[in-house]
PDB file of C-alpha atoms in Angstrom:
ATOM      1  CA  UNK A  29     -78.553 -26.958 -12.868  1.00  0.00           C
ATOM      2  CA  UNK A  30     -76.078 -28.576 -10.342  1.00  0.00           C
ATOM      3  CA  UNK A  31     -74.400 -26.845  -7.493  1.00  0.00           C
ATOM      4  CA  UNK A  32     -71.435 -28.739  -5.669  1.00  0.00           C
ATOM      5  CA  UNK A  33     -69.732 -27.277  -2.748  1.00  0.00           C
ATOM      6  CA  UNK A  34     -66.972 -28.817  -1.441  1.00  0.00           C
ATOM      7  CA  UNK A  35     -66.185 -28.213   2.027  1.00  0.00           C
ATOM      8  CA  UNK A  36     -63.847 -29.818   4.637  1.00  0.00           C
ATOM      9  CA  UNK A  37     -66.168 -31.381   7.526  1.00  0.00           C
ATOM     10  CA  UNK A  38     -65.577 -30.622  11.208  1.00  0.00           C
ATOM     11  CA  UNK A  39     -66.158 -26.631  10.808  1.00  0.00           C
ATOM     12  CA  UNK A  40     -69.324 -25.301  12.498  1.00  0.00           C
ATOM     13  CA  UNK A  41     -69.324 -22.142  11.490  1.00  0.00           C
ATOM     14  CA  UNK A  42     -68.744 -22.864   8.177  1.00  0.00           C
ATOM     15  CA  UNK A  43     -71.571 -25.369   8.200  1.00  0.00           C
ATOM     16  CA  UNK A  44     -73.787 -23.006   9.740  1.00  0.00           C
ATOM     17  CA  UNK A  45     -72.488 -20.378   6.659  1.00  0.00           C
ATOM     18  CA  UNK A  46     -73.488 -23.742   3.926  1.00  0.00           C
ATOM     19  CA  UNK A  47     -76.705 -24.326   5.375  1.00  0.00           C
ATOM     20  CA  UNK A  48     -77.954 -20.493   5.385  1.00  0.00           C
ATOM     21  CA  UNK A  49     -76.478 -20.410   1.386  1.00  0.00           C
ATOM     22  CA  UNK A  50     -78.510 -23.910   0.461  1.00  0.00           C
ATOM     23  CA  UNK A  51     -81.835 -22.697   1.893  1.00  0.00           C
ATOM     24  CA  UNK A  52     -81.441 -19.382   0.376  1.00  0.00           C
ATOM     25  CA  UNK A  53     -80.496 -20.749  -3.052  1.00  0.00           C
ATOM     26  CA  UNK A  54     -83.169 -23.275  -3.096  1.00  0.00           C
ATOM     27  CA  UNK A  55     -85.838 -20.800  -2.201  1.00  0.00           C
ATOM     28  CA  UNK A  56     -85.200 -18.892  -5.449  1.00  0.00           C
ATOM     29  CA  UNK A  57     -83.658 -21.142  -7.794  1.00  0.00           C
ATOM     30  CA  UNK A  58     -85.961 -23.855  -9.229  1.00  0.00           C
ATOM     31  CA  UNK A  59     -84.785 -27.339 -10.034  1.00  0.00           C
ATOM     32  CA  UNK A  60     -81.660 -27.021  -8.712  1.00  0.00           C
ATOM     33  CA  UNK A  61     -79.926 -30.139  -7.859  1.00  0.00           C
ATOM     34  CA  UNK A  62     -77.824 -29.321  -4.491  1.00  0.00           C
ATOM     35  CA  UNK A  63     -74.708 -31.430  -3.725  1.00  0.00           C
ATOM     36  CA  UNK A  64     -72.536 -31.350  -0.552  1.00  0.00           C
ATOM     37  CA  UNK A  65     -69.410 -32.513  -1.021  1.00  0.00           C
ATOM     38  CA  UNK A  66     -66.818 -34.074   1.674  1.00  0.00           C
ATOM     39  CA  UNK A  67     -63.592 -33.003   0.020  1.00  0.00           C
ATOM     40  CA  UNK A  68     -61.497 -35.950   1.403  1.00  0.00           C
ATOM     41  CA  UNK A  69     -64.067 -38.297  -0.045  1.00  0.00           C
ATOM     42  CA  UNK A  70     -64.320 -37.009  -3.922  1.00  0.00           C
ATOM     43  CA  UNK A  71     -60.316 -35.376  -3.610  1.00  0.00           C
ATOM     44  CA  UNK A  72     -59.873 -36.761  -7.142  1.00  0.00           C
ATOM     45  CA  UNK A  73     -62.774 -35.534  -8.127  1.00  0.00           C
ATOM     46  CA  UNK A  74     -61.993 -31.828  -6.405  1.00  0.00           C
ATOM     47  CA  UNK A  75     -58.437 -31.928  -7.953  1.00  0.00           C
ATOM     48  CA  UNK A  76     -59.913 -32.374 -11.104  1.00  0.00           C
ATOM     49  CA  UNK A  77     -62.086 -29.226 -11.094  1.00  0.00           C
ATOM     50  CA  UNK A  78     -58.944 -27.038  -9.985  1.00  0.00           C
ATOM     51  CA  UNK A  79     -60.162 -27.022  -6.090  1.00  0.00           C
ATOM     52  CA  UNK A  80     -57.186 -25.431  -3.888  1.00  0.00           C
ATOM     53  CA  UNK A  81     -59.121 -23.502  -0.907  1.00  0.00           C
ATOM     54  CA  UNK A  82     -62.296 -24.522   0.692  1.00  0.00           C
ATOM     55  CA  UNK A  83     -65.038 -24.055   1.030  1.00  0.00           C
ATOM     56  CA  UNK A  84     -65.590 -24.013  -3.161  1.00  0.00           C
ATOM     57  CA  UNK A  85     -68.457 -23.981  -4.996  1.00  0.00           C
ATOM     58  CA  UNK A  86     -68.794 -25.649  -8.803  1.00  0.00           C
ATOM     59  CA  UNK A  87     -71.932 -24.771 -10.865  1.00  0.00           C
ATOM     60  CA  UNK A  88     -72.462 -27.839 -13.480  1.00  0.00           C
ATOM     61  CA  UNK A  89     -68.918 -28.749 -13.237  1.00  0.00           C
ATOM     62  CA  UNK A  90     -67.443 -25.653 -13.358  1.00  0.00           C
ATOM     63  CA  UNK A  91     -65.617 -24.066 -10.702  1.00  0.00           C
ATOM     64  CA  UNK A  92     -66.981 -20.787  -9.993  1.00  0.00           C
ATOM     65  CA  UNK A  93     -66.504 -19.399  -6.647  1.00  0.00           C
ATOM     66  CA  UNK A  94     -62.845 -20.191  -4.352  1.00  0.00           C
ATOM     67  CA  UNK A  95     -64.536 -19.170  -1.101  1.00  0.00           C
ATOM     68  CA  UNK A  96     -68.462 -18.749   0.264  1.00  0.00           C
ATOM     69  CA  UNK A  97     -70.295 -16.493  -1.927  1.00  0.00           C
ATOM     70  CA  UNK A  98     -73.388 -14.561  -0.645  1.00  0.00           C
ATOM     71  CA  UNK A  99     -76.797 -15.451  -1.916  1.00  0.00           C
ATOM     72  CA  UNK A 100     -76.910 -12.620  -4.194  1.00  0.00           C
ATOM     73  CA  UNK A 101     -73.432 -13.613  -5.790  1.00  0.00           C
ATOM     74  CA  UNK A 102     -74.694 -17.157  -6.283  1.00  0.00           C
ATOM     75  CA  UNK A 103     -77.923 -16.147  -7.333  1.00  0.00           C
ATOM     76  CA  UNK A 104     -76.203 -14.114 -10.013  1.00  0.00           C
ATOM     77  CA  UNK A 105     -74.149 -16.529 -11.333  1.00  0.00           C
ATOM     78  CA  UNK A 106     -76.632 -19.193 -11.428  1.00  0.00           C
ATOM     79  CA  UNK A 107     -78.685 -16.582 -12.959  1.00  0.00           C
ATOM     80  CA  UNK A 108     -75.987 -15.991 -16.021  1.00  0.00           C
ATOM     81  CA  UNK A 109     -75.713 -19.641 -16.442  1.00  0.00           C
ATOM     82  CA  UNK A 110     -79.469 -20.544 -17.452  1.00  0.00           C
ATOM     83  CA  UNK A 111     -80.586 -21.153 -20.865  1.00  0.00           C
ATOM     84  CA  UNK A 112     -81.015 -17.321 -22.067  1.00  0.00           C
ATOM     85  CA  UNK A 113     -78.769 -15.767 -19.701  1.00  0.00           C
ATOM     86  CA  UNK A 114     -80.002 -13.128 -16.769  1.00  0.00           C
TER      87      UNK A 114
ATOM     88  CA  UNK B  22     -31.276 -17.765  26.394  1.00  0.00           C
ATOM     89  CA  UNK B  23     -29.709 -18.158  22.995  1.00  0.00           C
ATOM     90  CA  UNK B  24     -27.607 -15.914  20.459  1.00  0.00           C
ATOM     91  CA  UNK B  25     -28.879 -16.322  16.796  1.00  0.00           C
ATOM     92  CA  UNK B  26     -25.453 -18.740  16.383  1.00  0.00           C
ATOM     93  CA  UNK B  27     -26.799 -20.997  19.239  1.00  0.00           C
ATOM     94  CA  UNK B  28     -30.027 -21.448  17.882  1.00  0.00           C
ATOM     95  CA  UNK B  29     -28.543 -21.902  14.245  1.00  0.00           C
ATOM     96  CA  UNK B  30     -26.267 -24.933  15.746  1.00  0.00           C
ATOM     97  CA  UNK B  31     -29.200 -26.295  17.645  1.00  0.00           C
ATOM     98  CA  UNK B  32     -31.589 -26.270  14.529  1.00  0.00           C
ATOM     99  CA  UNK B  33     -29.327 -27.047  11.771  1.00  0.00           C
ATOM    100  CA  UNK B  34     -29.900 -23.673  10.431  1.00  0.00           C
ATOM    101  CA  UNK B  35     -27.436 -21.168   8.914  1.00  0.00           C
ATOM    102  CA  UNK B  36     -27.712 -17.606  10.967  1.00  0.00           C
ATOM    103  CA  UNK B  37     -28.851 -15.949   7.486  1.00  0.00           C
ATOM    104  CA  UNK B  38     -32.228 -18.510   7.245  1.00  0.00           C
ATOM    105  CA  UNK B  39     -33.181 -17.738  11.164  1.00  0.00           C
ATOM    106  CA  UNK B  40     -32.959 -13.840  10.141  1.00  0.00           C
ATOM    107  CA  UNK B  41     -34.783 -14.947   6.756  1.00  0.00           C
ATOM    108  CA  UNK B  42     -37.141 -16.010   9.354  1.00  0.00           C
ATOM    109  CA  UNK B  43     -37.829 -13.149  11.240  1.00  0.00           C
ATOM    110  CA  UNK B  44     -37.898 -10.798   8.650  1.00  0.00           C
ATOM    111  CA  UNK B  45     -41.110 -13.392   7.483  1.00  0.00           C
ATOM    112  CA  UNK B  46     -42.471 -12.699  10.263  1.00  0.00           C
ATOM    113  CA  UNK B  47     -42.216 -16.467  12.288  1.00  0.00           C
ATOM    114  CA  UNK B  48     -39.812 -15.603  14.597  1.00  0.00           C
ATOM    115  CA  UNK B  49     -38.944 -12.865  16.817  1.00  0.00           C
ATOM    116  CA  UNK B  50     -35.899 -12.289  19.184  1.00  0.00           C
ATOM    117  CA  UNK B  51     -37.125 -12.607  22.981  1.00  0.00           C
ATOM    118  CA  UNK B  52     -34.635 -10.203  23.863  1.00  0.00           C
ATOM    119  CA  UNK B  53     -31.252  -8.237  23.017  1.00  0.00           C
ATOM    120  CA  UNK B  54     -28.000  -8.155  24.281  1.00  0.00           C
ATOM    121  CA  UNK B  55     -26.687  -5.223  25.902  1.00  0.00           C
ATOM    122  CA  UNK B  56     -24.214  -5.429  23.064  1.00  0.00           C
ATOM    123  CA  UNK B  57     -27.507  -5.369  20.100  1.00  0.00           C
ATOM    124  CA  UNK B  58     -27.429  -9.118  19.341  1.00  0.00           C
ATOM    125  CA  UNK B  59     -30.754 -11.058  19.053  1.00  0.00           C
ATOM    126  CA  UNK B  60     -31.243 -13.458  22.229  1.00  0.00           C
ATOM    127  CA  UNK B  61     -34.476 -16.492  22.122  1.00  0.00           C
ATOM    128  CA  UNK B  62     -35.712 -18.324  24.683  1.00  0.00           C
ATOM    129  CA  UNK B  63     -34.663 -22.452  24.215  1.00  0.00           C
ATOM    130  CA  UNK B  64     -38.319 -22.720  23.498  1.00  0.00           C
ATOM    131  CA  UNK B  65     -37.007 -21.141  20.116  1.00  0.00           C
ATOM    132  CA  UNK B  66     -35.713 -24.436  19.313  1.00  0.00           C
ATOM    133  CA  UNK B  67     -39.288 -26.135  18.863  1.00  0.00           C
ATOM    134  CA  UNK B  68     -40.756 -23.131  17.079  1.00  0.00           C
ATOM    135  CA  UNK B  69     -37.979 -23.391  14.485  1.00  0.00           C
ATOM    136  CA  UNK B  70     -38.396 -27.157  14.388  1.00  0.00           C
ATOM    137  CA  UNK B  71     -42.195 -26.541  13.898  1.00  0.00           C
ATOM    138  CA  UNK B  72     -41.262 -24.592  10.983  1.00  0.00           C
ATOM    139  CA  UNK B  73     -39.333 -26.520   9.689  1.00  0.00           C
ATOM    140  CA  UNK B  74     -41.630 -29.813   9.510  1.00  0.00           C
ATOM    141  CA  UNK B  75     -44.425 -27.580   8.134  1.00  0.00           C
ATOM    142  CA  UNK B  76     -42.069 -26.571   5.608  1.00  0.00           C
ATOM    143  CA  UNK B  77     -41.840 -30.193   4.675  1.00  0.00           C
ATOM    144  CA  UNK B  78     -44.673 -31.073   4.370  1.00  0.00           C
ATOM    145  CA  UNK B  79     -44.786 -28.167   1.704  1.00  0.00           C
ATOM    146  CA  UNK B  80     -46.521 -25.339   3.520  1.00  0.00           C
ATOM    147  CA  UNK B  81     -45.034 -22.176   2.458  1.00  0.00           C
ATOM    148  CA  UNK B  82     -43.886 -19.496   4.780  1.00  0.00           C
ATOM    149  CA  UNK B  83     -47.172 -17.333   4.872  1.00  0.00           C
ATOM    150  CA  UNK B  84     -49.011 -21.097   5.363  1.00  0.00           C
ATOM    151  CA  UNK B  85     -46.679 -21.230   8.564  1.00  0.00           C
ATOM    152  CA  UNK B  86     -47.033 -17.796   9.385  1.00  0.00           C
ATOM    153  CA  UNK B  87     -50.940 -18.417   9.671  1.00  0.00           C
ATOM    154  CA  UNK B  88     -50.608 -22.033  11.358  1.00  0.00           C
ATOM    155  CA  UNK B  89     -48.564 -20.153  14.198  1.00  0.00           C
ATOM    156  CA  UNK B  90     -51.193 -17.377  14.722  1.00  0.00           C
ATOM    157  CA  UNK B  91     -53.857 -20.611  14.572  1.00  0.00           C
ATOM    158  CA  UNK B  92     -51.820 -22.413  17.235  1.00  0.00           C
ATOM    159  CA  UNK B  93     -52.369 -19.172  19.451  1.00  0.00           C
ATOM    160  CA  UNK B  94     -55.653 -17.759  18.700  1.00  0.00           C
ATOM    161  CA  UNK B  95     -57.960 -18.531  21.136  1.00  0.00           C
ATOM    162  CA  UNK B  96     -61.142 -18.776  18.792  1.00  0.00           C
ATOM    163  CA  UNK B  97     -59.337 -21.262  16.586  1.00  0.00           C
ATOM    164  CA  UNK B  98     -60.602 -24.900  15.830  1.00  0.00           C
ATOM    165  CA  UNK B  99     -58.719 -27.978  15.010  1.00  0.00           C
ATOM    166  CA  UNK B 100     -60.964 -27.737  12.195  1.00  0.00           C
ATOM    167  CA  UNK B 101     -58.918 -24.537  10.792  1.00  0.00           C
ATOM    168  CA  UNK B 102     -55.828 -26.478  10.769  1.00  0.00           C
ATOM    169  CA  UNK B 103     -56.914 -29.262   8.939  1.00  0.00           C
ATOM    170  CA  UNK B 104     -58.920 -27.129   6.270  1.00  0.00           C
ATOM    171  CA  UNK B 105     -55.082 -25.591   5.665  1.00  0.00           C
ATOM    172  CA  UNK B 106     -53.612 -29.203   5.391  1.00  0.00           C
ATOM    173  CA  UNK B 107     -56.522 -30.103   3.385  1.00  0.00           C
ATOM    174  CA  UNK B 108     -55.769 -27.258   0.900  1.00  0.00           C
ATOM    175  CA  UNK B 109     -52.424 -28.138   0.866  1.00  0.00           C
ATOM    176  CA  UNK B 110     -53.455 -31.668  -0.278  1.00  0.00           C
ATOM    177  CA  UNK B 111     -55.052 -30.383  -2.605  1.00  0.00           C
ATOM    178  CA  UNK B 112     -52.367 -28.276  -4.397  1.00  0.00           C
ATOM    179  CA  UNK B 113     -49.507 -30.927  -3.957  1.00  0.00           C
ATOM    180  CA  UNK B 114     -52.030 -33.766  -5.859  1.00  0.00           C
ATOM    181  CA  UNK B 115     -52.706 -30.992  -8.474  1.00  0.00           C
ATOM    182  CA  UNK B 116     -49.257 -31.014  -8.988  1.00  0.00           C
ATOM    183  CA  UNK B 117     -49.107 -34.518  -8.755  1.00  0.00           C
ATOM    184  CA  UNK B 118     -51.595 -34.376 -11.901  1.00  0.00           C
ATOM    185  CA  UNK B 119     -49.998 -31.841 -13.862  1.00  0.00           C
ATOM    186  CA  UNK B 120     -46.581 -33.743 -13.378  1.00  0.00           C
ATOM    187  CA  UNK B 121     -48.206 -37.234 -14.093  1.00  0.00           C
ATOM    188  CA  UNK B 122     -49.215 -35.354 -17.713  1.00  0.00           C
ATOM    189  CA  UNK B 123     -45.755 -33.742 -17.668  1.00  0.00           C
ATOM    190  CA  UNK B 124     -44.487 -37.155 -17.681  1.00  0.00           C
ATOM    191  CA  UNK B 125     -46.841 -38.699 -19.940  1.00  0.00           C
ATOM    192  CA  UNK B 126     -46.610 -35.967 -22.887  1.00  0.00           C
ATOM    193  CA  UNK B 127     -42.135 -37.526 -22.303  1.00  0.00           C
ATOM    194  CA  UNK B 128     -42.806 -40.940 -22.702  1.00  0.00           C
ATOM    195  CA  UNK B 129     -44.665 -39.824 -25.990  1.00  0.00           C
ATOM    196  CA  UNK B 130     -41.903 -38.018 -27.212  1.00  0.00           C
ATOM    197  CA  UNK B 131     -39.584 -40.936 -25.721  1.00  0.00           C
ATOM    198  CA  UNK B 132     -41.294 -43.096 -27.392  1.00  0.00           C
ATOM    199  CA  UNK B 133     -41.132 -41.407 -31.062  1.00  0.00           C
ATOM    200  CA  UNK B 134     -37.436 -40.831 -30.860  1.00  0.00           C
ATOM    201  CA  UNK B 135     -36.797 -44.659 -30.736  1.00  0.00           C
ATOM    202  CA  UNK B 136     -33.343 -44.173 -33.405  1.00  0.00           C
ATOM    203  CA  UNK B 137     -30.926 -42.812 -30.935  1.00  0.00           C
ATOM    204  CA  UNK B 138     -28.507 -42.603 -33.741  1.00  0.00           C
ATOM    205  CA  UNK B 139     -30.178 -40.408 -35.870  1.00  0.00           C
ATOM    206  CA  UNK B 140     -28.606 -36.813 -36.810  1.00  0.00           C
ATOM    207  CA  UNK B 141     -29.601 -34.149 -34.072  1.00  0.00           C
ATOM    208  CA  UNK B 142     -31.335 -32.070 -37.016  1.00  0.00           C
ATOM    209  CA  UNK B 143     -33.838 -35.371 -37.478  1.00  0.00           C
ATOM    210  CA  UNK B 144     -34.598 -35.509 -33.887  1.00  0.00           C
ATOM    211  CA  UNK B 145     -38.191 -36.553 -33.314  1.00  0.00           C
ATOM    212  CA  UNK B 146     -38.120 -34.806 -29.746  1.00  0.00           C
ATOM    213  CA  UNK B 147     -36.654 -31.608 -31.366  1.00  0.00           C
ATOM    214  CA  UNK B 148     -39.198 -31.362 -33.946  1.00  0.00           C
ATOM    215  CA  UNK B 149     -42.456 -31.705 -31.929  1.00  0.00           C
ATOM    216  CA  UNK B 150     -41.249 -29.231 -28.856  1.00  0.00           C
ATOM    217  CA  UNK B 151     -40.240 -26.944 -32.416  1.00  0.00           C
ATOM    218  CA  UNK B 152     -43.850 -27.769 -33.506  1.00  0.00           C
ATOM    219  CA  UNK B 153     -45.643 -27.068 -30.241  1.00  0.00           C
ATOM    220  CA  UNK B 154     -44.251 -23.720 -29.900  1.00  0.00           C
ATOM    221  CA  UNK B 155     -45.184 -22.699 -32.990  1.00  0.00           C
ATOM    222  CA  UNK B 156     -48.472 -23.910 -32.375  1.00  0.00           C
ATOM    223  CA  UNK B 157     -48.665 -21.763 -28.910  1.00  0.00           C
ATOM    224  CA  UNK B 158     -50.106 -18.662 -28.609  1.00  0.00           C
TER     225      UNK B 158
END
């Protein structure tokens, strides 16, 4: 599985916010591929998934949350999106 | 200070978009008259101009309204003000995309209706808008 979160650089709290979410996510979560995403630098790319606030978060190419989730709201919907559901 | 009419003049404004403006929230009188009528302070002038330019650039008016509290709140970043003009990027190329398609889907239909002389009811345009109704939920 892939998460992307796109995010606008030059925010320290919300970096501090990303970092807490990727460690989290990783720790439970096997072979997850993590991707950080400089919005200005894949904008086509962000545009093309429906990105309009930030930070965002796409799971395999989808978007699926329009602000920070928590860990247990990104667990959960990593969780409904393996093979086999929850 | 100014009466509402002053400021108008000075901003290129009509009297009904200032008030507009203050019932939105982005402006507020500095004072009143003795006789009830709205005074600002000439530093009304920028404010309005500020509003104006973020306007546009296409911010809306609750965009604005939270740009101006940015501008004042102490715990505020430059980083908050970009992340709104990067969102609003972000909406105006979405448009930009959906219009592109908008404009694409015409130049099909353009394209098909290349008999300009033919009877309205034989109208290639006509006929696939008819068609893609019908075919909408």
């Amino acid at each position: 599985m892939k998460v992307e979160l796109f995010y606008s650089p030059g925010c320290g709290r919300c970096t501090d916010a990303q970092n807490d979410l990727k460690v989290a996510t990783l720790a439970i979560v096997r072979d997850l591929e993590w991707r950080e995403l400089n919005v200005i630098e894949e904008l086509d790319y962000a545009v093309e998934l429906g990105v309009l606030t930030l930070p965002a978060i796409a799971i395999d190419g989808e978007l699926v949350f329009t602000s920070l989730p928590t860990k247990g709201q990104l667990c959960a919907a990593l969780s409904d999106r393996r093979p086999g559901g929850a | 200070m100014f009466t509402i009419g002053k400021l108008a003049g000075l901003t290129d404004l009509t009297t009904e978009t200032l008030r507009y403006y203050e019932q939105e929230g982005l402006i507020v009188p500095d004072a009143k008259s003795d006789a009830g009528y709205r005074l600002y302070r000439p530093e009304s002038v920028q404010r309005v101009g500020f509003i104006r330019q973020a306007q546009q650039c296409g911010f809306t008016l609750a965009d604005i309204r939270e740009l101006l509290a940015l501008r004042t709140d102490e715990a505020a970043c430059c980083g908050d003000v970009r992340r709104l003009a990067i969102e609003k990027k972000l909406q105006i190329e979405g448009k930009i995309r959906v219009m592109k398609a908008m404009s694409r889907a015409l130049d099909a239909l353009i394209h098909d209706c290349s008999e300009a002389g033919h009877p309205v009811v034989e109208c290639p345009i006509l006929a696939a808008l008819e068609k893609s109704s019908a075919m909408a939920p």
